[in-house]
Amino acid sequence: MRDELLRNPVFAMAATQFDGVADFLGLDDALRERCKWPKRLITVTVPIRHDDGSTRVYFGHRVQHHLTRGPVKGGLRYHPRVDLGEVAALAMWMNWKCALMDLPYGGGKGGIACDPRTMSQGELERMTRRYTMEMIPFIGEEIDVMAPDMGTNEQTMAWMVDTYATHAGHLVPGIVTGKPIGLQGSAGRIQATGHGAAFLACRALNKLGIPLNSATAIVQGFGNVGSHAAYDLSNSGVKITGISDVSGAIWNAGGIDTRKLRDHVAAHGGITGFPGAEPIDPARLLCQPCDILLPAATDMVINAANAPHLQCKVLAEGANGPTTPEADAIINARGDIFVIPDILCNAGGVTVSYFEWVQNLQRFQWSEREVLTKLDTMLEGAFARVLAFAERHKLPQRTAAQALAIKTVADAKAQRGMFP
Ligand code: NAD
């Protein structure tokens, strides 16, 4: 299984990052092995009836990286490229993210290899319900709590709540987070990840002495994370000059009106054809001059080919794993880009998911203002810890964030000891 996981490029990338940090921390072989490999790898087949009467079998996965510090927490992804190795890598990163934010969770991730854009609502509902049923022996509000990720949303979580409630015989709101507010979701959860990424990108500009109202940003991805990051950056005075999504990329040096773009996407399903901007090649977009480059789409998009040509001052990683280790080495050698690593930059989502879970367990509701204020305080604290650790040990900010996180997990494992 080790070799099988390492053959996956995304897992190999996470494992390479882990090995580098474990060397820095001087973890002994036993702790290194226990921290690196996932506790549980679960694969299920998910047969569903399509609208045309045919039956198709999808492969669904859930990887629970560890449960040492609490229940597993992490998203559920619907995407054609989902496989066990990628899900295991994302679970490992979730584990570090929760530890970095000091949330009482281990990390997990799930996914189904499918193309949700080609599926009807009925097909998506049947697939989600069947996947949830298959997962029932392995999940619970004290065991594993899922949330939306790429290709899934509030509606997906609502179907999961209903399926689990039907099985349990009563509503168990803490079984997932990122639910609709009417089903005890949390105020502020929808925008939390994008809000957090924009908040930290602005904090980085403050550090670099760049005024927000003269700054520009390019955002890759205009889904949940990218769109909310773009709205928040615009509201803070930052000009959004470029945006891409799976349909293409657009550019306007004078600034893109993100609210009008939202209406265009709602009407046309993608950003292409937006009248307030010019089309641009999506690969070229990433290398245009800007203060903030905010990848918020998919992994491994900043690579050895484009890293030497980036012209941003801040790389704010809204997506998970957007930068390959080769690109990281180039960026570190350049030394002119302020990196906000993914496990910090996009931690707003899991932090507000944690708030949602706490509210569910307490049968209590906080206001949006309360949620976002608590979130900003926690992000500010983690940002300061990462910067201080990086400075003290002369480390890149990604390594500093990972080292703080992995040390937290390793310490907890050492304190608990090993069973039997
Ligand atoms: P989403 O499905 O809502 O949106 C994804 C966006 O990326 C879409 O606009 C899509 O068109 C675009 N996209 C896909 N492939 C692209 C490509 N090759 N080039 C340009 N754009 C492309 O997903 P999301 O929830 O916004 O997640 C985006 C990233 O953020 C993922 O890496 C996810 O793991 C990460 N993330 C999400 C959350 C969250 O709360 N949603 C939290 C933490 C991290």
PDB file of C-alpha atoms in Angstrom, residues 43-275:
ATOM      1  CA  THR A  43     -13.052   2.616  -0.788  1.00  0.00           C
ATOM      2  CA  VAL A  44     -16.650   1.796  -1.657  1.00  0.00           C
ATOM      3  CA  THR A  45     -18.558   1.235  -4.861  1.00  0.00           C
ATOM      4  CA  VAL A  46     -21.544   3.523  -5.308  1.00  0.00           C
ATOM      5  CA  PRO A  47     -24.083   2.148  -7.791  1.00  0.00           C
ATOM      6  CA  ILE A  48     -26.708   4.604  -8.955  1.00  0.00           C
ATOM      7  CA  ARG A  49     -29.541   4.646 -11.405  1.00  0.00           C
ATOM      8  CA  HIS A  50     -29.144   7.368 -14.050  1.00  0.00           C
ATOM      9  CA  ASP A  51     -32.089   9.329 -15.414  1.00  0.00           C
ATOM     10  CA  ASP A  52     -31.897   7.399 -18.711  1.00  0.00           C
ATOM     11  CA  GLY A  53     -32.552   4.133 -16.829  1.00  0.00           C
ATOM     12  CA  SER A  54     -28.952   2.853 -16.980  1.00  0.00           C
ATOM     13  CA  THR A  55     -27.036   1.893 -13.838  1.00  0.00           C
ATOM     14  CA  ARG A  56     -23.493   3.111 -13.263  1.00  0.00           C
ATOM     15  CA  VAL A  57     -21.044   2.210 -10.537  1.00  0.00           C
ATOM     16  CA  TYR A  58     -18.860   5.004  -9.151  1.00  0.00           C
ATOM     17  CA  PHE A  59     -15.854   4.594  -6.852  1.00  0.00           C
ATOM     18  CA  GLY A  60     -15.998   6.581  -3.626  1.00  0.00           C
ATOM     19  CA  HIS A  61     -13.187   7.030  -1.104  1.00  0.00           C
ATOM     20  CA  ARG A  62     -12.696   8.308   2.411  1.00  0.00           C
ATOM     21  CA  VAL A  63      -9.274   8.558   4.013  1.00  0.00           C
ATOM     22  CA  GLN A  64      -9.003   9.196   7.752  1.00  0.00           C
ATOM     23  CA  HIS A  65      -5.446  10.317   8.318  1.00  0.00           C
ATOM     24  CA  HIS A  66      -5.521  10.059  12.091  1.00  0.00           C
ATOM     25  CA  LEU A  67      -7.891  10.394  15.045  1.00  0.00           C
ATOM     26  CA  THR A  68      -5.259  11.155  17.685  1.00  0.00           C
ATOM     27  CA  ARG A  69      -6.488  14.679  18.510  1.00  0.00           C
ATOM     28  CA  GLY A  70     -10.216  14.197  17.890  1.00  0.00           C
ATOM     29  CA  PRO A  71     -12.660  13.282  15.128  1.00  0.00           C
ATOM     30  CA  VAL A  72     -11.542  13.328  11.526  1.00  0.00           C
ATOM     31  CA  LYS A  73     -12.516  16.519   9.682  1.00  0.00           C
ATOM     32  CA  GLY A  74     -12.373  17.172   5.973  1.00  0.00           C
ATOM     33  CA  GLY A  75     -14.233  17.744   2.751  1.00  0.00           C
ATOM     34  CA  LEU A  76     -15.940  15.550   0.191  1.00  0.00           C
ATOM     35  CA  ARG A  77     -14.909  16.148  -3.432  1.00  0.00           C
ATOM     36  CA  TYR A  78     -16.741  15.236  -6.660  1.00  0.00           C
ATOM     37  CA  HIS A  79     -14.328  15.402  -9.604  1.00  0.00           C
ATOM     38  CA  PRO A  80     -13.376  13.087 -12.506  1.00  0.00           C
ATOM     39  CA  ARG A  81      -9.737  12.946 -11.325  1.00  0.00           C
ATOM     40  CA  VAL A  82     -10.473  11.791  -7.756  1.00  0.00           C
ATOM     41  CA  ASP A  83      -8.512   8.696  -6.714  1.00  0.00           C
ATOM     42  CA  LEU A  84      -7.391   7.132  -3.454  1.00  0.00           C
ATOM     43  CA  GLY A  85      -3.869   8.610  -3.597  1.00  0.00           C
ATOM     44  CA  GLU A  86      -5.103  12.159  -4.121  1.00  0.00           C
ATOM     45  CA  VAL A  87      -7.687  11.775  -1.358  1.00  0.00           C
ATOM     46  CA  ALA A  88      -4.964  10.429   0.989  1.00  0.00           C
ATOM     47  CA  ALA A  89      -2.764  13.448   0.235  1.00  0.00           C
ATOM     48  CA  LEU A  90      -5.638  15.846   0.885  1.00  0.00           C
ATOM     49  CA  ALA A  91      -6.366  14.006   4.168  1.00  0.00           C
ATOM     50  CA  MET A  92      -2.745  14.453   5.270  1.00  0.00           C
ATOM     51  CA  TRP A  93      -2.878  18.195   4.482  1.00  0.00           C
ATOM     52  CA  MET A  94      -6.196  18.489   6.395  1.00  0.00           C
ATOM     53  CA  ASN A  95      -4.562  16.852   9.364  1.00  0.00           C
ATOM     54  CA  TRP A  96      -1.780  19.475   9.352  1.00  0.00           C
ATOM     55  CA  LYS A  97      -4.266  22.301   8.783  1.00  0.00           C
ATOM     56  CA  CYS A  98      -6.377  21.323  11.802  1.00  0.00           C
ATOM     57  CA  ALA A  99      -3.251  20.986  13.939  1.00  0.00           C
ATOM     58  CA  LEU A 100      -1.880  24.353  12.782  1.00  0.00           C
ATOM     59  CA  MET A 101      -5.168  26.045  13.703  1.00  0.00           C
ATOM     60  CA  ASP A 102      -5.170  24.087  16.981  1.00  0.00           C
ATOM     61  CA  LEU A 103      -8.580  22.559  16.232  1.00  0.00           C
ATOM     62  CA  PRO A 104      -9.418  19.349  18.145  1.00  0.00           C
ATOM     63  CA  TYR A 105      -9.491  17.249  14.975  1.00  0.00           C
ATOM     64  CA  GLY A 106      -7.546  14.792  12.884  1.00  0.00           C
ATOM     65  CA  GLY A 107      -7.610  15.208   9.109  1.00  0.00           C
ATOM     66  CA  GLY A 108      -9.682  13.401   6.519  1.00  0.00           C
ATOM     67  CA  LYS A 109     -10.855  13.712   2.958  1.00  0.00           C
ATOM     68  CA  GLY A 110     -13.390  11.967   0.760  1.00  0.00           C
ATOM     69  CA  GLY A 111     -14.219  11.927  -2.877  1.00  0.00           C
ATOM     70  CA  ILE A 112     -16.117  10.269  -5.672  1.00  0.00           C
ATOM     71  CA  ALA A 113     -14.626   9.949  -9.151  1.00  0.00           C
ATOM     72  CA  CYS A 114     -17.427  11.463 -11.252  1.00  0.00           C
ATOM     73  CA  ASP A 115     -18.153  14.548 -13.330  1.00  0.00           C
ATOM     74  CA  PRO A 116     -20.833  16.422 -11.377  1.00  0.00           C
ATOM     75  CA  ARG A 117     -21.266  18.968 -14.194  1.00  0.00           C
ATOM     76  CA  THR A 118     -22.713  16.277 -16.443  1.00  0.00           C
ATOM     77  CA  MET A 119     -25.042  14.815 -13.785  1.00  0.00           C
ATOM     78  CA  SER A 120     -28.619  15.851 -13.000  1.00  0.00           C
ATOM     79  CA  GLN A 121     -29.663  16.934  -9.496  1.00  0.00           C
ATOM     80  CA  GLY A 122     -31.485  13.610  -9.123  1.00  0.00           C
ATOM     81  CA  GLU A 123     -28.359  11.633 -10.054  1.00  0.00           C
ATOM     82  CA  LEU A 124     -26.222  13.696  -7.672  1.00  0.00           C
ATOM     83  CA  GLU A 125     -28.748  13.181  -4.877  1.00  0.00           C
ATOM     84  CA  ARG A 126     -28.890   9.405  -5.378  1.00  0.00           C
ATOM     85  CA  MET A 127     -25.084   9.199  -5.512  1.00  0.00           C
ATOM     86  CA  THR A 128     -24.655  11.313  -2.368  1.00  0.00           C
ATOM     87  CA  ARG A 129     -27.239   9.314  -0.419  1.00  0.00           C
ATOM     88  CA  ARG A 130     -25.773   5.973  -1.437  1.00  0.00           C
ATOM     89  CA  TYR A 131     -22.202   7.114  -0.608  1.00  0.00           C
ATOM     90  CA  THR A 132     -23.413   8.322   2.813  1.00  0.00           C
ATOM     91  CA  MET A 133     -25.103   4.960   3.482  1.00  0.00           C
ATOM     92  CA  GLU A 134     -21.904   3.110   2.527  1.00  0.00           C
ATOM     93  CA  MET A 135     -19.943   5.351   4.915  1.00  0.00           C
ATOM     94  CA  ILE A 136     -22.263   5.003   7.918  1.00  0.00           C
ATOM     95  CA  PRO A 137     -20.099   2.397   9.724  1.00  0.00           C
ATOM     96  CA  PHE A 138     -17.136   4.795   9.553  1.00  0.00           C
ATOM     97  CA  ILE A 139     -18.595   8.243  10.322  1.00  0.00           C
ATOM     98  CA  GLY A 140     -20.260  10.034  13.236  1.00  0.00           C
ATOM     99  CA  GLU A 141     -20.108  13.435  14.910  1.00  0.00           C
ATOM    100  CA  GLU A 142     -17.384  12.135  17.257  1.00  0.00           C
ATOM    101  CA  ILE A 143     -15.651  10.055  14.529  1.00  0.00           C
ATOM    102  CA  ASP A 144     -15.620  11.699  11.119  1.00  0.00           C
ATOM    103  CA  VAL A 145     -17.360  14.918  10.081  1.00  0.00           C
ATOM    104  CA  MET A 146     -17.431  15.723   6.336  1.00  0.00           C
ATOM    105  CA  ALA A 147     -17.841  19.112   4.622  1.00  0.00           C
ATOM    106  CA  PRO A 148     -18.123  20.492   1.061  1.00  0.00           C
ATOM    107  CA  ASP A 149     -15.114  20.651  -1.249  1.00  0.00           C
ATOM    108  CA  MET A 150     -14.709  20.874  -5.035  1.00  0.00           C
ATOM    109  CA  GLY A 151     -17.904  19.862  -6.813  1.00  0.00           C
ATOM    110  CA  THR A 152     -20.004  19.599  -3.631  1.00  0.00           C
ATOM    111  CA  ASN A 153     -21.990  22.252  -1.776  1.00  0.00           C
ATOM    112  CA  GLU A 154     -24.616  22.976   0.906  1.00  0.00           C
ATOM    113  CA  GLN A 155     -27.186  20.865  -0.937  1.00  0.00           C
ATOM    114  CA  THR A 156     -24.835  17.851  -0.897  1.00  0.00           C
ATOM    115  CA  MET A 157     -24.447  18.283   2.865  1.00  0.00           C
ATOM    116  CA  ALA A 158     -28.244  18.576   3.301  1.00  0.00           C
ATOM    117  CA  TRP A 159     -28.725  15.195   1.545  1.00  0.00           C
ATOM    118  CA  MET A 160     -26.050  13.694   3.798  1.00  0.00           C
ATOM    119  CA  VAL A 161     -27.762  15.055   6.929  1.00  0.00           C
ATOM    120  CA  ASP A 162     -31.092  13.621   5.790  1.00  0.00           C
ATOM    121  CA  THR A 163     -29.624  10.220   4.920  1.00  0.00           C
ATOM    122  CA  TYR A 164     -27.828   9.975   8.259  1.00  0.00           C
ATOM    123  CA  ALA A 165     -30.928  11.201  10.167  1.00  0.00           C
ATOM    124  CA  THR A 166     -33.081   8.565   8.437  1.00  0.00           C
ATOM    125  CA  HIS A 167     -30.613   5.902   9.558  1.00  0.00           C
ATOM    126  CA  ALA A 168     -30.256   7.250  13.135  1.00  0.00           C
ATOM    127  CA  GLY A 169     -33.964   7.979  13.607  1.00  0.00           C
ATOM    128  CA  HIS A 170     -33.266  11.558  14.669  1.00  0.00           C
ATOM    129  CA  LEU A 171     -31.473  14.658  13.361  1.00  0.00           C
ATOM    130  CA  VAL A 172     -27.718  14.582  14.005  1.00  0.00           C
ATOM    131  CA  PRO A 173     -26.685  18.048  12.774  1.00  0.00           C
ATOM    132  CA  GLY A 174     -23.017  17.596  13.727  1.00  0.00           C
ATOM    133  CA  ILE A 175     -22.579  14.750  11.202  1.00  0.00           C
ATOM    134  CA  VAL A 176     -21.424  17.244   8.526  1.00  0.00           C
ATOM    135  CA  THR A 177     -20.565  20.938   8.338  1.00  0.00           C
ATOM    136  CA  GLY A 178     -21.186  23.423   5.551  1.00  0.00           C
ATOM    137  CA  LYS A 179     -24.934  22.684   5.827  1.00  0.00           C
ATOM    138  CA  PRO A 180     -27.679  25.159   4.930  1.00  0.00           C
ATOM    139  CA  ILE A 181     -28.431  27.571   7.806  1.00  0.00           C
ATOM    140  CA  GLY A 182     -31.962  26.120   8.042  1.00  0.00           C
ATOM    141  CA  LEU A 183     -30.451  22.730   8.950  1.00  0.00           C
ATOM    142  CA  GLN A 184     -28.236  24.232  11.664  1.00  0.00           C
ATOM    143  CA  GLY A 185     -25.420  25.326   9.399  1.00  0.00           C
ATOM    144  CA  SER A 186     -23.334  28.235  10.589  1.00  0.00           C
ATOM    145  CA  ALA A 187     -23.605  31.843   9.570  1.00  0.00           C
ATOM    146  CA  GLY A 188     -20.399  32.774   7.744  1.00  0.00           C
ATOM    147  CA  ARG A 189     -19.502  29.229   6.606  1.00  0.00           C
ATOM    148  CA  ILE A 190     -20.152  29.757   2.883  1.00  0.00           C
ATOM    149  CA  GLN A 191     -17.717  32.642   2.573  1.00  0.00           C
ATOM    150  CA  ALA A 192     -15.295  31.479   5.299  1.00  0.00           C
ATOM    151  CA  THR A 193     -12.518  30.003   3.142  1.00  0.00           C
ATOM    152  CA  GLY A 194     -12.454  32.836   0.609  1.00  0.00           C
ATOM    153  CA  HIS A 195     -12.831  35.403   3.401  1.00  0.00           C
ATOM    154  CA  GLY A 196      -9.891  33.861   5.279  1.00  0.00           C
ATOM    155  CA  ALA A 197      -7.669  33.742   2.177  1.00  0.00           C
ATOM    156  CA  ALA A 198      -8.466  37.390   1.373  1.00  0.00           C
ATOM    157  CA  PHE A 199      -7.943  38.422   5.025  1.00  0.00           C
ATOM    158  CA  LEU A 200      -4.481  36.808   5.117  1.00  0.00           C
ATOM    159  CA  ALA A 201      -3.525  38.144   1.670  1.00  0.00           C
ATOM    160  CA  CYS A 202      -4.329  41.652   2.953  1.00  0.00           C
ATOM    161  CA  ARG A 203      -2.277  40.987   6.123  1.00  0.00           C
ATOM    162  CA  ALA A 204       0.642  39.985   3.861  1.00  0.00           C
ATOM    163  CA  LEU A 205       0.288  43.226   1.875  1.00  0.00           C
ATOM    164  CA  ASN A 206       0.336  45.145   5.192  1.00  0.00           C
ATOM    165  CA  LYS A 207       3.585  43.328   6.113  1.00  0.00           C
ATOM    166  CA  LEU A 208       5.103  44.266   2.747  1.00  0.00           C
ATOM    167  CA  GLY A 209       3.978  47.880   3.128  1.00  0.00           C
ATOM    168  CA  ILE A 210       1.724  47.760   0.031  1.00  0.00           C
ATOM    169  CA  PRO A 211      -1.466  49.854   0.448  1.00  0.00           C
ATOM    170  CA  LEU A 212      -4.592  47.823  -0.303  1.00  0.00           C
ATOM    171  CA  ASN A 213      -6.141  50.480  -2.511  1.00  0.00           C
ATOM    172  CA  SER A 214      -3.176  50.468  -4.900  1.00  0.00           C
ATOM    173  CA  ALA A 215      -2.882  46.660  -5.004  1.00  0.00           C
ATOM    174  CA  THR A 216      -3.996  44.223  -7.723  1.00  0.00           C
ATOM    175  CA  ALA A 217      -4.936  40.543  -7.580  1.00  0.00           C
ATOM    176  CA  ILE A 218      -5.359  37.599  -9.960  1.00  0.00           C
ATOM    177  CA  VAL A 219      -7.653  34.791  -8.846  1.00  0.00           C
ATOM    178  CA  GLN A 220      -7.634  31.318 -10.391  1.00  0.00           C
ATOM    179  CA  GLY A 221     -10.984  29.601  -9.860  1.00  0.00           C
ATOM    180  CA  PHE A 222     -14.327  31.365  -9.352  1.00  0.00           C
ATOM    181  CA  GLY A 223     -16.115  28.740  -7.286  1.00  0.00           C
ATOM    182  CA  ASN A 224     -16.758  28.912  -3.564  1.00  0.00           C
ATOM    183  CA  VAL A 225     -13.245  29.929  -2.506  1.00  0.00           C
ATOM    184  CA  GLY A 226     -12.204  32.058  -5.487  1.00  0.00           C
ATOM    185  CA  SER A 227     -15.415  34.059  -5.766  1.00  0.00           C
ATOM    186  CA  HIS A 228     -15.623  34.930  -2.063  1.00  0.00           C
ATOM    187  CA  ALA A 229     -11.909  35.779  -1.947  1.00  0.00           C
ATOM    188  CA  ALA A 230     -12.440  38.046  -4.964  1.00  0.00           C
ATOM    189  CA  TYR A 231     -15.484  39.777  -3.376  1.00  0.00           C
ATOM    190  CA  ASP A 232     -13.612  40.364  -0.098  1.00  0.00           C
ATOM    191  CA  LEU A 233     -10.451  41.631  -1.819  1.00  0.00           C
ATOM    192  CA  SER A 234     -12.572  44.005  -3.927  1.00  0.00           C
ATOM    193  CA  ASN A 235     -14.379  45.211  -0.803  1.00  0.00           C
ATOM    194  CA  SER A 236     -10.969  45.908   0.781  1.00  0.00           C
ATOM    195  CA  GLY A 237     -10.001  48.126  -2.165  1.00  0.00           C
ATOM    196  CA  VAL A 238      -7.836  45.602  -4.052  1.00  0.00           C
ATOM    197  CA  LYS A 239      -8.371  45.675  -7.833  1.00  0.00           C
ATOM    198  CA  ILE A 240      -9.067  42.234  -9.367  1.00  0.00           C
ATOM    199  CA  THR A 241      -7.381  42.330 -12.783  1.00  0.00           C
ATOM    200  CA  GLY A 242      -7.625  38.662 -13.784  1.00  0.00           C
ATOM    201  CA  ILE A 243      -9.854  35.660 -13.062  1.00  0.00           C
ATOM    202  CA  SER A 244     -10.000  32.181 -14.544  1.00  0.00           C
ATOM    203  CA  ASP A 245     -12.247  29.170 -14.194  1.00  0.00           C
ATOM    204  CA  VAL A 246     -12.524  25.846 -15.966  1.00  0.00           C
ATOM    205  CA  SER A 247     -14.119  27.581 -18.979  1.00  0.00           C
ATOM    206  CA  GLY A 248     -11.266  30.078 -19.569  1.00  0.00           C
ATOM    207  CA  ALA A 249      -9.677  33.267 -18.264  1.00  0.00           C
ATOM    208  CA  ILE A 250     -10.465  36.991 -18.389  1.00  0.00           C
ATOM    209  CA  TRP A 251      -8.411  40.154 -17.895  1.00  0.00           C
ATOM    210  CA  ASN A 252      -9.121  43.823 -17.272  1.00  0.00           C
ATOM    211  CA  ALA A 253      -6.214  46.035 -16.142  1.00  0.00           C
ATOM    212  CA  GLY A 254      -8.778  48.563 -14.887  1.00  0.00           C
ATOM    213  CA  GLY A 255     -10.404  45.988 -12.581  1.00  0.00           C
ATOM    214  CA  ILE A 256     -13.152  43.376 -12.925  1.00  0.00           C
ATOM    215  CA  ASP A 257     -16.510  44.044 -11.285  1.00  0.00           C
ATOM    216  CA  THR A 258     -16.821  40.802  -9.289  1.00  0.00           C
ATOM    217  CA  ARG A 259     -20.524  41.269  -8.438  1.00  0.00           C
ATOM    218  CA  LYS A 260     -21.413  41.660 -12.121  1.00  0.00           C
ATOM    219  CA  LEU A 261     -19.219  38.637 -12.866  1.00  0.00           C
ATOM    220  CA  ARG A 262     -21.168  36.631 -10.273  1.00  0.00           C
ATOM    221  CA  ASP A 263     -24.426  37.462 -12.110  1.00  0.00           C
ATOM    222  CA  HIS A 264     -22.807  36.526 -15.439  1.00  0.00           C
ATOM    223  CA  VAL A 265     -21.659  33.151 -14.042  1.00  0.00           C
ATOM    224  CA  ALA A 266     -25.125  32.507 -12.595  1.00  0.00           C
ATOM    225  CA  ALA A 267     -26.642  33.165 -16.031  1.00  0.00           C
ATOM    226  CA  HIS A 268     -24.034  31.449 -18.260  1.00  0.00           C
ATOM    227  CA  GLY A 269     -22.360  28.843 -16.043  1.00  0.00           C
ATOM    228  CA  GLY A 270     -18.820  30.224 -16.459  1.00  0.00           C
ATOM    229  CA  ILE A 271     -16.780  33.416 -16.687  1.00  0.00           C
ATOM    230  CA  THR A 272     -16.092  33.342 -20.440  1.00  0.00           C
ATOM    231  CA  GLY A 273     -17.953  35.910 -22.489  1.00  0.00           C
ATOM    232  CA  PHE A 274     -18.113  38.353 -19.543  1.00  0.00           C
ATOM    233  CA  PRO A 275     -18.540  41.744 -21.222  1.00  0.00           C
TER     234      PRO A 275
END
